[in-house]
């Protein structure tokens, strides 16, 4: 959300009104609605006031502690609606039944509200629109498709399949990264304990001799002093820095863009491939499924790009629809993004010319999925050199820091 100073003229007097909105058009619309008898002239974007920044930060903290909707709960609810509507039960009754049976309190409230809106005469798509943040762009698109075609059951079955595919990849990545993280965490804890327990014993010996200590030993003594005297402060500072980084990443588009661009840089070992292939797999998966379901290419592109989290990749993919509107073919528009390999572009081009675009998009999705799965399956092998380097560095520092003074102990005594 951005802040705008909107100029309002009432009875010849001009004043500025600060408005929080997503765009200038929305800011002007809000002010016109609020001041129906006044003339609204223009909106100028301004930095967020200090009070608003503090409120946003407090709101972010509160939001982090709010109960989130588990992806499994959403998939389960969507599957139930699909099965019940396929059996001939009305969408209103199906949604109310899901609301009664679901265990997630937030999801229960959402479905109860959706059911009430449908009962009041709203369409399913209009009823679910306010909860786009909770369900995502693809859920909104599939709901609209199901409503337009009169086949909610089929649309929701495909939606559940898409979400399950995304969930399985997330789960697989977390499982693959768990063991290396546990190993590194255990090593860090062991190293910290050794510094805080073992090093002080040697410190007593070293202090008795008026002799210059080697650099590794000085590093260990410095770390021991910091951890023993300021350990809690260091831990707290690290927590604050990490939280501030995450909050700033989520709230600042410019900062997020810079970090996202770094994450997919080829020099950023391994991470750039994981981020790129997982993002492109999700994008092509959603886009291909929407095209296969009969949604127009332009609308499918808008929905698919909404699933992209990396803002740098998203910026490039947003140009695709604009280029198509200018009369450029889909394959040429993809080529201009410089995100797709030549082989994939040829496949998409062949699909366009042969009227088999959905099938070729499926092949492209399979390619990105296979590359991503290969990375995940061999993640331990890729990370092993980094882990060995990290562990060797800790062991070497500890060994040199303790044994180098012992070698010079005789000289120190003399």
XYZ file of C-alpha atoms in Angstrom:
414
model
C 0.000 0.000 0.000
C 1.166 3.543 -0.833
C 0.362 6.989 0.555
C -0.973 9.889 -1.523
C -1.638 13.561 -0.839
C -4.917 14.248 -2.628
C -5.859 17.851 -3.405
C -9.500 18.569 -2.547
C -11.289 21.864 -3.254
C -14.406 22.598 -1.191
C -16.270 25.916 -1.557
C -13.194 27.556 -3.044
C -10.877 26.379 -0.292
C -8.093 23.963 -1.123
C -6.776 21.310 1.256
C -4.659 18.165 1.178
C -5.963 14.817 2.333
C -3.583 11.924 3.083
C -4.903 8.627 1.692
C -3.569 5.085 1.822
C -4.224 3.167 -1.399
C -2.637 0.818 -3.918
C -2.612 3.342 -6.797
C -3.365 6.964 -7.681
C -6.630 5.950 -9.346
C -7.797 4.148 -6.208
C -6.748 7.092 -4.001
C -8.769 9.528 -6.147
C -11.728 7.150 -6.121
C -11.668 6.871 -2.306
C -11.501 10.641 -1.815
C -14.293 11.295 -4.360
C -16.486 8.793 -2.567
C -15.745 10.403 0.813
C -16.172 14.016 -0.417
C -19.085 13.795 -2.859
C -19.720 17.560 -2.905
C -16.093 18.567 -3.454
C -13.750 18.779 -6.441
C -10.900 16.293 -6.309
C -8.006 17.582 -8.417
C -4.947 15.344 -8.208
C -3.062 12.760 -6.146
C 0.688 12.890 -5.443
C 2.547 9.933 -3.953
C 4.389 10.774 -0.716
C 6.543 8.768 1.732
C 4.669 7.017 4.507
C 4.473 9.161 7.669
C 6.444 7.957 10.685
C 3.285 7.084 12.581
C 2.044 4.998 9.646
C 5.393 3.192 9.409
C 5.181 2.290 13.094
C 1.564 1.164 12.669
C 2.543 -0.980 9.667
C 5.358 -2.568 11.668
C 3.042 -3.288 14.623
C 0.444 -4.624 12.190
C 3.106 -6.858 10.644
C 4.052 -8.215 14.075
C 0.399 -8.919 14.896
C -0.111 -10.553 11.519
C 2.823 -12.901 12.142
C 1.124 -14.155 15.306
C -2.254 -14.623 13.655
C -3.293 -18.167 12.812
C -2.650 -18.831 9.125
C -4.645 -21.079 6.847
C -2.750 -24.296 6.275
C -2.414 -25.232 2.602
C -3.596 -28.763 3.382
C -6.793 -27.348 4.908
C -7.465 -25.279 1.777
C -6.868 -28.266 -0.519
C -9.096 -30.470 1.631
C -11.921 -27.881 1.583
C -11.627 -27.412 -2.197
C -11.715 -31.190 -2.724
C -14.856 -31.479 -0.568
C -16.625 -28.728 -2.526
C -15.639 -30.439 -5.782
C -16.964 -33.839 -4.654
C -20.232 -32.460 -3.237
C -21.052 -30.242 -6.230
C -20.221 -33.147 -8.558
C -22.769 -35.218 -6.602
C -25.466 -32.629 -7.309
C -25.350 -30.659 -4.040
C -25.767 -26.903 -4.500
C -22.669 -24.748 -4.128
C -24.281 -22.871 -1.214
C -24.976 -26.092 0.722
C -21.522 -27.474 -0.138
C -19.741 -24.365 1.165
C -21.826 -24.322 4.368
C -21.043 -28.002 4.934
C -17.321 -27.315 4.505
C -17.572 -24.355 6.909
C -19.177 -26.591 9.548
C -16.656 -29.427 9.183
C -13.384 -27.515 8.780
C -11.194 -27.273 11.883
C -9.301 -24.116 10.927
C -11.203 -21.221 12.607
C -10.112 -18.609 10.044
C -11.122 -20.806 7.106
C -14.424 -21.570 8.843
C -15.237 -17.851 9.142
C -14.285 -17.214 5.514
C -16.515 -19.993 4.163
C -19.410 -18.944 6.411
C -19.122 -15.384 5.008
C -18.899 -16.705 1.427
C -21.987 -18.861 2.039
C -23.904 -15.856 3.393
C -22.893 -13.733 0.387
C -24.037 -16.426 -2.060
C -27.308 -16.727 -0.151
C -27.710 -12.931 -0.467
C -27.541 -13.219 -4.255
C -23.868 -12.657 -4.994
C -21.991 -14.818 -7.502
C -19.411 -17.321 -6.246
C -16.544 -15.339 -7.812
C -17.715 -12.055 -6.231
C -18.114 -13.772 -2.870
C -14.579 -15.186 -2.877
C -12.944 -12.026 -4.322
C -12.399 -10.301 -0.913
C -10.336 -13.312 0.178
C -7.904 -13.254 -2.749
C -4.958 -12.893 -0.343
C -5.942 -16.077 1.515
C -6.798 -18.213 -1.544
C -4.544 -16.735 -4.245
C -5.085 -15.547 -7.820
C -5.398 -19.034 -9.282
C -8.318 -19.891 -6.963
C -10.176 -16.758 -8.089
C -9.533 -17.582 -11.764
C -10.668 -21.209 -11.433
C -13.791 -20.120 -9.536
C -14.680 -17.695 -12.344
C -14.037 -20.438 -14.904
C -16.230 -22.931 -13.029
C -19.010 -20.378 -12.737
C -18.830 -19.430 -16.436
C -18.829 -23.021 -17.654
C -21.260 -24.301 -15.011
C -18.689 -26.907 -13.940
C -17.491 -25.896 -10.470
C -16.640 -29.516 -9.665
C -14.229 -29.834 -12.604
C -12.646 -26.420 -12.018
C -12.103 -27.120 -8.328
C -10.648 -30.560 -9.060
C -8.021 -28.919 -11.283
C -7.453 -26.203 -8.669
C -6.834 -28.830 -5.989
C -4.398 -30.642 -8.317
C -2.452 -27.413 -8.939
C -2.250 -26.608 -5.217
C -1.215 -30.183 -4.394
C 1.597 -30.019 -6.937
C 2.868 -26.753 -5.441
C 2.521 -28.144 -1.896
C 4.444 -31.326 -2.726
C 7.356 -29.322 -4.161
C 7.483 -27.087 -1.073
C 7.366 -30.125 1.203
C 10.103 -31.889 -0.766
C 12.372 -28.832 -0.638
C 11.912 -28.441 3.125
C 12.682 -32.134 3.638
C 15.830 -31.914 1.506
C 17.148 -28.829 3.299
C 16.335 -30.117 6.810
C 19.328 -32.457 7.255
C 22.019 -29.950 6.161
C 20.485 -27.270 8.400
C 20.407 -29.634 11.395
C 24.044 -30.596 10.776
C 25.192 -26.985 10.525
C 23.120 -26.038 13.571
C 24.631 -28.869 15.622
C 28.142 -27.808 14.592
C 27.439 -24.185 15.510
C 26.095 -25.213 18.942
C 29.087 -27.506 19.578
C 31.514 -24.747 18.547
C 29.762 -22.225 20.828
C 29.876 -24.625 23.804
C 33.587 -25.300 23.227
C 34.340 -21.570 23.112
C 32.377 -20.890 26.290
C 33.622 -23.931 28.271
C 37.005 -25.051 26.882
C 38.632 -21.768 25.845
C 38.322 -20.110 29.316
C 40.460 -22.959 30.789
C 43.258 -22.204 28.364
C 42.758 -18.489 28.869
C 43.868 -18.887 32.491
C 47.097 -20.506 31.280
C 47.770 -17.943 28.558
C 47.225 -15.017 30.936
C 50.137 -16.198 33.124
C 52.665 -15.622 30.358
C 53.670 -12.267 28.979
C 53.751 -13.527 25.425
C 51.990 -12.439 22.248
C 49.230 -14.884 21.334
C 48.669 -16.154 17.768
C 45.824 -14.572 15.767
C 43.572 -17.728 15.874
C 43.879 -17.730 19.680
C 43.067 -14.023 19.874
C 39.958 -14.662 17.739
C 38.834 -17.470 20.080
C 39.422 -15.320 23.176
C 37.508 -12.446 21.595
C 34.576 -14.745 20.760
C 34.694 -16.210 24.275
C 34.589 -12.726 25.808
C 31.677 -11.634 23.610
C 29.608 -14.805 24.146
C 30.160 -15.015 27.909
C 29.575 -11.318 28.617
C 27.193 -10.254 25.852
C 25.718 -13.531 24.585
C 22.093 -12.628 25.240
C 22.526 -9.181 23.695
C 24.117 -10.713 20.585
C 21.256 -13.223 20.322
C 18.670 -10.465 20.735
C 20.413 -8.233 18.181
C 20.503 -11.087 15.670
C 16.776 -11.681 16.209
C 15.987 -7.981 15.688
C 18.172 -7.782 12.548
C 16.559 -10.888 11.033
C 13.038 -9.641 11.807
C 13.820 -6.147 10.463
C 15.247 -7.674 7.280
C 12.143 -9.846 6.738
C 9.771 -6.963 7.512
C 11.627 -4.593 5.188
C 11.706 -7.267 2.482
C 7.940 -7.676 2.711
C 7.085 -3.975 2.994
C 9.571 -2.301 0.621
C 9.101 -3.120 -3.065
C 12.463 -1.581 -3.999
C 14.389 -3.578 -1.374
C 12.515 -6.777 -2.293
C 13.347 -6.248 -5.966
C 17.079 -5.885 -5.204
C 17.167 -9.020 -3.031
C 15.130 -11.033 -5.560
C 17.517 -9.961 -8.322
C 20.503 -11.116 -6.246
C 18.837 -14.461 -5.476
C 18.680 -15.479 -9.134
C 22.136 -14.198 -10.069
C 24.264 -17.069 -11.470
C 27.050 -16.286 -8.983
C 24.670 -17.025 -6.095
C 25.608 -20.698 -5.815
C 22.742 -23.213 -6.048
C 20.112 -20.858 -4.615
C 19.633 -19.115 -7.960
C 18.745 -22.414 -9.644
C 16.335 -23.475 -6.901
C 14.521 -20.115 -6.974
C 14.454 -19.907 -10.775
C 13.279 -23.449 -11.565
C 10.692 -23.550 -8.773
C 9.286 -20.156 -9.867
C 9.166 -21.042 -13.566
C 7.609 -24.438 -12.807
C 4.846 -22.800 -10.773
C 4.264 -20.159 -13.470
C 4.094 -22.576 -16.426
C 2.039 -25.077 -14.402
C -0.683 -22.522 -13.601
C -0.559 -20.931 -17.059
C -0.773 -24.301 -18.840
C -3.645 -25.561 -16.688
C -5.628 -22.352 -17.190
C -5.137 -22.448 -20.972
C -6.107 -26.130 -21.006
C -9.253 -25.262 -19.035
C -10.345 -22.757 -21.673
C -9.364 -19.463 -20.059
C -8.149 -16.869 -22.627
C -4.354 -16.613 -22.927
C -4.302 -12.962 -21.816
C -6.294 -13.674 -18.647
C -4.307 -16.864 -17.964
C -1.044 -14.889 -18.194
C -2.295 -12.308 -15.666
C -3.348 -15.036 -13.246
C -0.149 -17.075 -13.657
C 2.127 -14.088 -13.102
C 0.254 -13.423 -9.843
C 1.681 -16.728 -8.569
C 5.264 -15.495 -9.051
C 6.884 -14.391 -5.782
C 10.247 -13.244 -7.165
C 9.710 -9.595 -8.173
C 12.614 -9.565 -10.662
C 11.224 -12.537 -12.598
C 7.719 -11.128 -12.212
C 8.765 -7.821 -13.811
C 10.050 -9.683 -16.885
C 6.962 -11.902 -17.152
C 4.627 -8.892 -16.882
C 5.962 -7.705 -20.242
C 4.562 -10.830 -21.958
C 0.924 -9.712 -21.882
C 1.851 -6.169 -22.953
C 3.776 -7.520 -25.945
C 0.921 -9.857 -26.916
C -1.443 -6.860 -26.879
C 0.894 -5.239 -29.437
C 0.428 -8.225 -31.756
C 3.566 -10.217 -30.864
C 3.209 -14.003 -30.668
C 3.411 -15.747 -27.309
C 6.717 -17.462 -28.134
C 8.298 -14.163 -29.247
C 6.990 -12.427 -26.116
C 8.519 -15.179 -23.974
C 11.780 -14.868 -25.915
C 12.041 -11.167 -25.083
C 11.940 -11.947 -21.353
C 15.262 -13.875 -21.728
C 13.970 -16.367 -19.154
C 13.225 -19.283 -21.481
C 15.766 -21.567 -23.138
C 15.762 -21.791 -26.937
C 14.533 -25.402 -26.851
C 11.472 -24.388 -24.798
C 10.739 -21.449 -27.089
C 10.765 -23.771 -30.094
C 8.310 -26.086 -28.326
C 5.946 -23.190 -27.513
C 6.258 -21.866 -31.077
C 5.408 -25.317 -32.475
C 2.418 -25.532 -30.122
C 1.120 -22.142 -31.291
C 1.447 -23.023 -34.962
C -0.010 -26.531 -34.567
C -2.893 -25.560 -32.277
C -1.464 -27.644 -29.428
C -0.313 -24.862 -27.113
C -1.746 -26.506 -23.970
C 0.100 -29.767 -24.687
C 3.428 -27.985 -25.320
C 3.001 -25.892 -22.165
C 2.568 -29.190 -20.327
C 5.916 -30.342 -21.759
C 7.566 -27.090 -20.675
C 6.135 -27.535 -17.169
C 7.482 -31.090 -17.061
C 10.928 -29.810 -18.065
C 11.044 -27.223 -15.268
C 9.665 -29.775 -12.820
C 12.352 -32.331 -13.758
C 15.110 -29.719 -13.328
C 13.700 -28.685 -9.956
C 13.271 -32.296 -8.800
C 16.849 -33.092 -9.838
C 18.097 -30.184 -7.725
C 16.083 -31.285 -4.720
C 17.050 -34.975 -5.035
C 20.754 -34.066 -5.187
C 20.625 -31.106 -2.809
C 22.703 -32.883 -0.165
C 25.417 -33.588 -2.752
C 25.463 -29.943 -3.882
C 25.553 -28.589 -0.321
C 28.164 -31.083 0.938
C 31.201 -29.042 -0.262
C 29.897 -25.934 1.507
C 29.243 -27.888 4.704
C 32.692 -29.494 4.610
C 34.316 -26.081 4.086
C 32.327 -24.594 6.983
C 33.058 -27.506 9.343
C 36.747 -27.599 8.353
C 37.009 -23.857 9.041
C 35.538 -24.208 12.546
C 37.723 -27.206 13.417
C 40.873 -25.519 12.041
C 40.181 -22.314 13.979
C 39.628 -24.274 17.200
C 42.711 -26.471 16.710
C 45.082 -23.646 15.773
C 43.681 -21.367 18.447
C 44.389 -23.925 21.192
C 47.511 -25.769 19.995
C 49.587 -22.938 18.491
C 50.164 -21.311 21.928
C 51.035 -24.745 23.340
C 53.820 -25.122 20.766
C 55.299 -21.817 21.924
C 54.734 -22.611 25.603
C 58.384 -23.490 26.156
C 59.541 -20.162 24.712
C 57.008 -18.329 26.831
C 58.336 -19.999 30.023
C 61.931 -18.994 29.175
